[in-house]
Amino acid sequence: MTQFLPPNLLALFAPRDPIPYLPPLEKLPHEKHHNQPYCGIAPYIREFEDPRDAPPPTRAETREERMERKRREKIERRQQEVETELKMWDPHNDPNAQGDAFKTLFVARVNYDTTESKLRREFEVYGPIKRIHMVYSKRSGKPRGYAFIEYEHERDMHSAYKHADGKKIDGRRVLVDVERGRTVKGWRPRRLGGGLGGTRRGGADVNIRHSGRDDTSRYDERDRDRDRERERRERSRERDKERERRRSRSRDRRRRSRSRDKEERRRSRERSKDKDRERKRRSSRSRERARRERERKEELRGSGAGGGDMAEPSEAGDAPPDDGPPGELGPDGPDGPEEKGRDRDRERRRSHRSERERRRDRDRDRDREHKRGERGGERGRDEARGGGGGGQDNGLEGLGNDGRDMYMESEGGDGYLAPENGYLMETAPE
């Protein structure tokens, strides 16, 4: 299949030339033995240079030192150039400086796109113009940004000097000044180290930005005003910060006061609740004591009345009055409306208690009724057996029949004391 391939592709599958045979070396480099052994440098010390004949060490210049050196050299060269140009500069013999110097106006900071006709239209409002000279670069031919305008009359130049400074032309505010080169003695332009203004005094901390025709005293005054304004702003910022700190502290105090008031109100509510609970407990205890006191009084009255009624028949020797069948009492007896209302109140109070208290009250009432029945039975038997001479339980046996009748009449009027519980009962009608 490969025999049909073209020669250029068959050349790719052709075997390479065989590797040529090289006879081996006698010894490898690391197997060869050196004729002379290794030694130190002591034998060669005498071949060194004498330290006294060696040149002094040279110190390399750092980057900062090199930049400082170049700056000093540049300043020196510029000073030499300024001195050379200053010797050659003579504004009175300048061929470009023509016309009357006291009628000429200097206009600077002009837009590079402003034309001579535009300047003429802007400055003709102050008076007729005789000549306008715009300064161009000798190398590029582009405008330098300043010009000289000569008026027909000196009063027009003074009017323009007074009113045209800071006028906006083509988006830039121009600087207007008199021609000082031929009017001021010892005047030097900016390129020769003179000029007005502080825009090129040095660094950013020294340079200022105002109209160049202002004198240095006004510069200093404006600097002082600017410093005072900066200090005033700093003091204002400090006052604002202090006011904000006081306001934040006041907010914190109000927040803490509100939290304290809230805590105090919570504690007051808790104390009020505790007082209410304590008042309820005291009122419940007082009601319980009153109830117990009433029960005790009722128990004493019932026991006293039962003993006196049972003692009367034995002393008098008569049977008790036949007021009806046994166990039937009048409307004011134990089954009357007063006793029923008292029982309903007692049951209502008991319904509000817990089940445990109900059980305890039922047990106590059961024991009390049981003891009351036992005491009443014993007293009745004693009265029946002894005729009322031996028992003085209710304080009525010692009075005799007349005394008991008087006591019963004073207590009940038309009624009498029941032998069971001492309640007043109405007498049966005859």
mmCIF file of C-alpha atoms in Angstrom, residues 237-411:
data_model
loop_
_atom_site.group_PDB
_atom_site.id
_atom_site.type_symbol
_atom_site.label_atom_id
_atom_site.label_comp_id
_atom_site.label_asym_id
_atom_site.label_seq_id
_atom_site.Cartn_x
_atom_site.Cartn_y
_atom_site.Cartn_z
ATOM 1 C CA ARG A 237 -16.169 70.744 61.660
ATOM 2 C CA GLU A 238 -14.805 70.215 65.166
ATOM 3 C CA ARG A 239 -17.872 71.924 66.630
ATOM 4 C CA ASP A 240 -20.138 69.764 64.495
ATOM 5 C CA LYS A 241 -18.311 66.644 65.661
ATOM 6 C CA GLU A 242 -18.527 67.740 69.289
ATOM 7 C CA ARG A 243 -22.223 68.557 68.851
ATOM 8 C CA GLU A 244 -22.805 65.134 67.319
ATOM 9 C CA ARG A 245 -20.929 63.487 70.202
ATOM 10 C CA ARG A 246 -23.026 65.391 72.737
ATOM 11 C CA ARG A 247 -26.179 64.485 70.839
ATOM 12 C CA SER A 248 -25.188 60.820 70.795
ATOM 13 C CA ARG A 249 -24.412 60.939 74.531
ATOM 14 C CA SER A 250 -27.782 62.599 75.129
ATOM 15 C CA ARG A 251 -29.501 59.884 73.101
ATOM 16 C CA ASP A 252 -27.675 57.245 75.122
ATOM 17 C CA ARG A 253 -28.710 58.921 78.371
ATOM 18 C CA ARG A 254 -32.335 59.133 77.211
ATOM 19 C CA ARG A 255 -32.217 55.490 76.153
ATOM 20 C CA ARG A 256 -30.773 54.469 79.519
ATOM 21 C CA SER A 257 -33.342 56.650 81.302
ATOM 22 C CA ARG A 258 -36.173 55.064 79.327
ATOM 23 C CA SER A 259 -34.838 51.621 80.138
ATOM 24 C CA ARG A 260 -34.578 52.564 83.823
ATOM 25 C CA ASP A 261 -38.118 53.997 83.776
ATOM 26 C CA LYS A 262 -39.374 50.872 82.071
ATOM 27 C CA GLU A 263 -37.630 48.694 84.651
ATOM 28 C CA GLU A 264 -38.984 50.872 87.457
ATOM 29 C CA ARG A 265 -42.514 50.618 86.050
ATOM 30 C CA ARG A 266 -42.151 46.871 85.752
ATOM 31 C CA ARG A 267 -40.958 46.647 89.343
ATOM 32 C CA SER A 268 -43.791 48.932 90.457
ATOM 33 C CA ARG A 269 -46.304 46.710 88.683
ATOM 34 C CA GLU A 270 -44.782 43.664 90.340
ATOM 35 C CA ARG A 271 -44.914 45.373 93.742
ATOM 36 C CA SER A 272 -48.530 46.349 93.094
ATOM 37 C CA LYS A 273 -49.358 42.789 92.142
ATOM 38 C CA ASP A 274 -47.586 41.540 95.252
ATOM 39 C CA LYS A 275 -49.511 44.029 97.370
ATOM 40 C CA ASP A 276 -52.777 42.972 95.748
ATOM 41 C CA ARG A 277 -51.998 39.333 96.359
ATOM 42 C CA GLU A 278 -51.018 40.078 99.948
ATOM 43 C CA ARG A 279 -54.221 42.107 100.403
ATOM 44 C CA LYS A 280 -56.280 39.249 98.981
ATOM 45 C CA ARG A 281 -54.529 36.795 101.274
ATOM 46 C CA ARG A 282 -55.175 39.027 104.295
ATOM 47 C CA SER A 283 -58.805 39.542 103.311
ATOM 48 C CA SER A 284 -59.238 35.796 102.793
ATOM 49 C CA ARG A 285 -57.608 35.118 106.159
ATOM 50 C CA SER A 286 -59.816 37.735 107.816
ATOM 51 C CA ARG A 287 -62.920 36.233 106.209
ATOM 52 C CA GLU A 288 -61.778 32.795 107.340
ATOM 53 C CA ARG A 289 -61.261 34.065 110.895
ATOM 54 C CA ALA A 290 -64.664 35.775 110.865
ATOM 55 C CA ARG A 291 -66.276 32.624 109.564
ATOM 56 C CA ARG A 292 -64.563 30.540 112.218
ATOM 57 C CA GLU A 293 -65.560 33.070 114.858
ATOM 58 C CA ARG A 294 -69.178 32.942 113.736
ATOM 59 C CA GLU A 295 -69.116 29.156 113.724
ATOM 60 C CA ARG A 296 -67.616 29.106 117.200
ATOM 61 C CA LYS A 297 -70.240 31.539 118.496
ATOM 62 C CA GLU A 298 -73.004 29.550 116.872
ATOM 63 C CA GLU A 299 -71.565 26.389 118.392
ATOM 64 C CA LEU A 300 -71.411 28.002 121.858
ATOM 65 C CA ARG A 301 -74.947 29.345 121.541
ATOM 66 C CA GLY A 302 -76.277 26.013 120.346
ATOM 67 C CA SER A 303 -74.619 24.081 123.153
ATOM 68 C CA GLY A 304 -75.780 26.593 125.788
ATOM 69 C CA ALA A 305 -79.389 26.631 124.594
ATOM 70 C CA GLY A 306 -79.597 22.831 124.370
ATOM 71 C CA GLY A 307 -78.394 22.366 127.969
ATOM 72 C CA GLY A 308 -80.845 24.944 129.390
ATOM 73 C CA ASP A 309 -83.907 23.575 127.597
ATOM 74 C CA MET A 310 -83.190 20.042 128.647
ATOM 75 C CA ALA A 311 -82.630 21.075 132.234
ATOM 76 C CA GLU A 312 -85.949 22.909 132.600
ATOM 77 C CA PRO A 313 -88.266 19.864 132.532
ATOM 78 C CA SER A 314 -86.273 18.034 135.186
ATOM 79 C CA GLU A 315 -86.283 21.025 137.560
ATOM 80 C CA ALA A 316 -89.869 22.043 136.999
ATOM 81 C CA GLY A 317 -91.075 18.502 136.776
ATOM 82 C CA ASP A 318 -93.295 19.367 133.797
ATOM 83 C CA ALA A 319 -93.158 18.073 130.251
ATOM 84 C CA PRO A 320 -92.013 20.391 127.507
ATOM 85 C CA PRO A 321 -94.739 22.456 125.871
ATOM 86 C CA ASP A 322 -96.595 20.701 123.150
ATOM 87 C CA ASP A 323 -95.861 23.086 120.289
ATOM 88 C CA GLY A 324 -96.147 20.504 117.595
ATOM 89 C CA PRO A 325 -94.718 17.265 116.518
ATOM 90 C CA PRO A 326 -91.106 16.600 117.444
ATOM 91 C CA GLY A 327 -88.575 17.983 115.089
ATOM 92 C CA GLU A 328 -90.944 20.625 113.700
ATOM 93 C CA LEU A 329 -89.527 24.112 114.200
ATOM 94 C CA GLY A 330 -90.804 27.561 113.539
ATOM 95 C CA PRO A 331 -89.945 29.797 110.563
ATOM 96 C CA ASP A 332 -87.006 31.333 112.413
ATOM 97 C CA GLY A 333 -85.542 27.967 113.490
ATOM 98 C CA PRO A 334 -82.616 26.129 111.948
ATOM 99 C CA ASP A 335 -84.590 25.551 108.749
ATOM 100 C CA GLY A 336 -85.654 29.198 108.425
ATOM 101 C CA PRO A 337 -84.652 31.600 105.596
ATOM 102 C CA GLU A 338 -81.785 33.129 107.604
ATOM 103 C CA GLU A 339 -80.111 29.767 108.117
ATOM 104 C CA LYS A 340 -80.692 28.810 104.504
ATOM 105 C CA GLY A 341 -79.072 32.078 103.270
ATOM 106 C CA ARG A 342 -76.112 31.448 105.556
ATOM 107 C CA ASP A 343 -75.758 27.927 104.176
ATOM 108 C CA ARG A 344 -75.915 29.180 100.615
ATOM 109 C CA ASP A 345 -73.149 31.721 101.325
ATOM 110 C CA ARG A 346 -71.049 29.038 102.898
ATOM 111 C CA GLU A 347 -71.556 26.722 99.951
ATOM 112 C CA ARG A 348 -70.729 29.518 97.499
ATOM 113 C CA ARG A 349 -67.480 30.281 99.309
ATOM 114 C CA ARG A 350 -66.629 26.631 99.394
ATOM 115 C CA SER A 351 -67.207 26.261 95.652
ATOM 116 C CA HIS A 352 -64.356 28.696 94.930
ATOM 117 C CA ARG A 353 -61.823 26.684 96.875
ATOM 118 C CA SER A 354 -59.781 23.849 95.598
ATOM 119 C CA GLU A 355 -60.871 20.258 95.926
ATOM 120 C CA ARG A 356 -58.354 19.641 98.660
ATOM 121 C CA GLU A 357 -59.709 22.551 100.722
ATOM 122 C CA ARG A 358 -63.247 21.276 100.186
ATOM 123 C CA ARG A 359 -62.291 17.844 101.463
ATOM 124 C CA ARG A 360 -60.553 19.397 104.454
ATOM 125 C CA ASP A 361 -63.575 21.596 105.226
ATOM 126 C CA ARG A 362 -65.971 18.664 104.913
ATOM 127 C CA ASP A 363 -63.824 16.571 107.285
ATOM 128 C CA ARG A 364 -63.633 19.444 109.768
ATOM 129 C CA ASP A 365 -67.385 20.054 109.616
ATOM 130 C CA ARG A 366 -68.079 16.357 110.051
ATOM 131 C CA ASP A 367 -65.828 16.180 113.114
ATOM 132 C CA ARG A 368 -67.389 19.326 114.551
ATOM 133 C CA GLU A 369 -70.917 17.999 114.100
ATOM 134 C CA HIS A 370 -69.911 14.699 115.633
ATOM 135 C CA LYS A 371 -68.344 16.381 118.660
ATOM 136 C CA ARG A 372 -71.304 18.713 118.998
ATOM 137 C CA GLY A 373 -73.702 15.785 119.048
ATOM 138 C CA GLU A 374 -71.649 13.964 121.635
ATOM 139 C CA ARG A 375 -71.443 17.032 123.894
ATOM 140 C CA GLY A 376 -75.182 17.703 123.531
ATOM 141 C CA GLY A 377 -76.074 14.091 124.378
ATOM 142 C CA GLU A 378 -73.808 14.015 127.418
ATOM 143 C CA ARG A 379 -75.194 17.288 128.724
ATOM 144 C CA GLY A 380 -78.784 16.111 128.237
ATOM 145 C CA ARG A 381 -78.121 12.904 130.110
ATOM 146 C CA ASP A 382 -76.373 14.755 132.911
ATOM 147 C CA GLU A 383 -79.247 17.219 133.278
ATOM 148 C CA ALA A 384 -81.836 14.471 133.213
ATOM 149 C CA ARG A 385 -79.923 12.409 135.754
ATOM 150 C CA GLY A 386 -78.849 15.150 138.138
ATOM 151 C CA GLY A 387 -81.819 17.474 137.863
ATOM 152 C CA GLY A 388 -79.703 20.353 136.842
ATOM 153 C CA GLY A 389 -77.784 20.575 140.124
ATOM 154 C CA GLY A 390 -74.446 19.303 139.007
ATOM 155 C CA GLY A 391 -73.919 20.946 135.610
ATOM 156 C CA GLN A 392 -73.120 24.623 135.083
ATOM 157 C CA ASP A 393 -72.189 24.387 131.377
ATOM 158 C CA ASN A 394 -74.244 27.257 129.963
ATOM 159 C CA GLY A 395 -74.434 29.477 132.995
ATOM 160 C CA LEU A 396 -78.233 29.122 133.307
ATOM 161 C CA GLU A 397 -78.605 26.138 135.663
ATOM 162 C CA GLY A 398 -77.535 28.099 138.729
ATOM 163 C CA LEU A 399 -80.201 30.707 138.162
ATOM 164 C CA GLY A 400 -83.134 28.407 138.874
ATOM 165 C CA ASN A 401 -86.415 28.320 137.012
ATOM 166 C CA ASP A 402 -87.215 31.983 137.573
ATOM 167 C CA GLY A 403 -83.794 33.137 136.431
ATOM 168 C CA ARG A 404 -83.916 30.969 133.311
ATOM 169 C CA ASP A 405 -87.355 32.296 132.477
ATOM 170 C CA MET A 406 -86.134 35.858 132.856
ATOM 171 C CA TYR A 407 -83.090 35.197 130.655
ATOM 172 C CA MET A 408 -85.192 33.578 127.965
ATOM 173 C CA GLU A 409 -87.721 36.430 128.071
ATOM 174 C CA SER A 410 -84.956 39.061 127.822
ATOM 175 C CA GLU A 411 -83.253 37.265 124.951
#
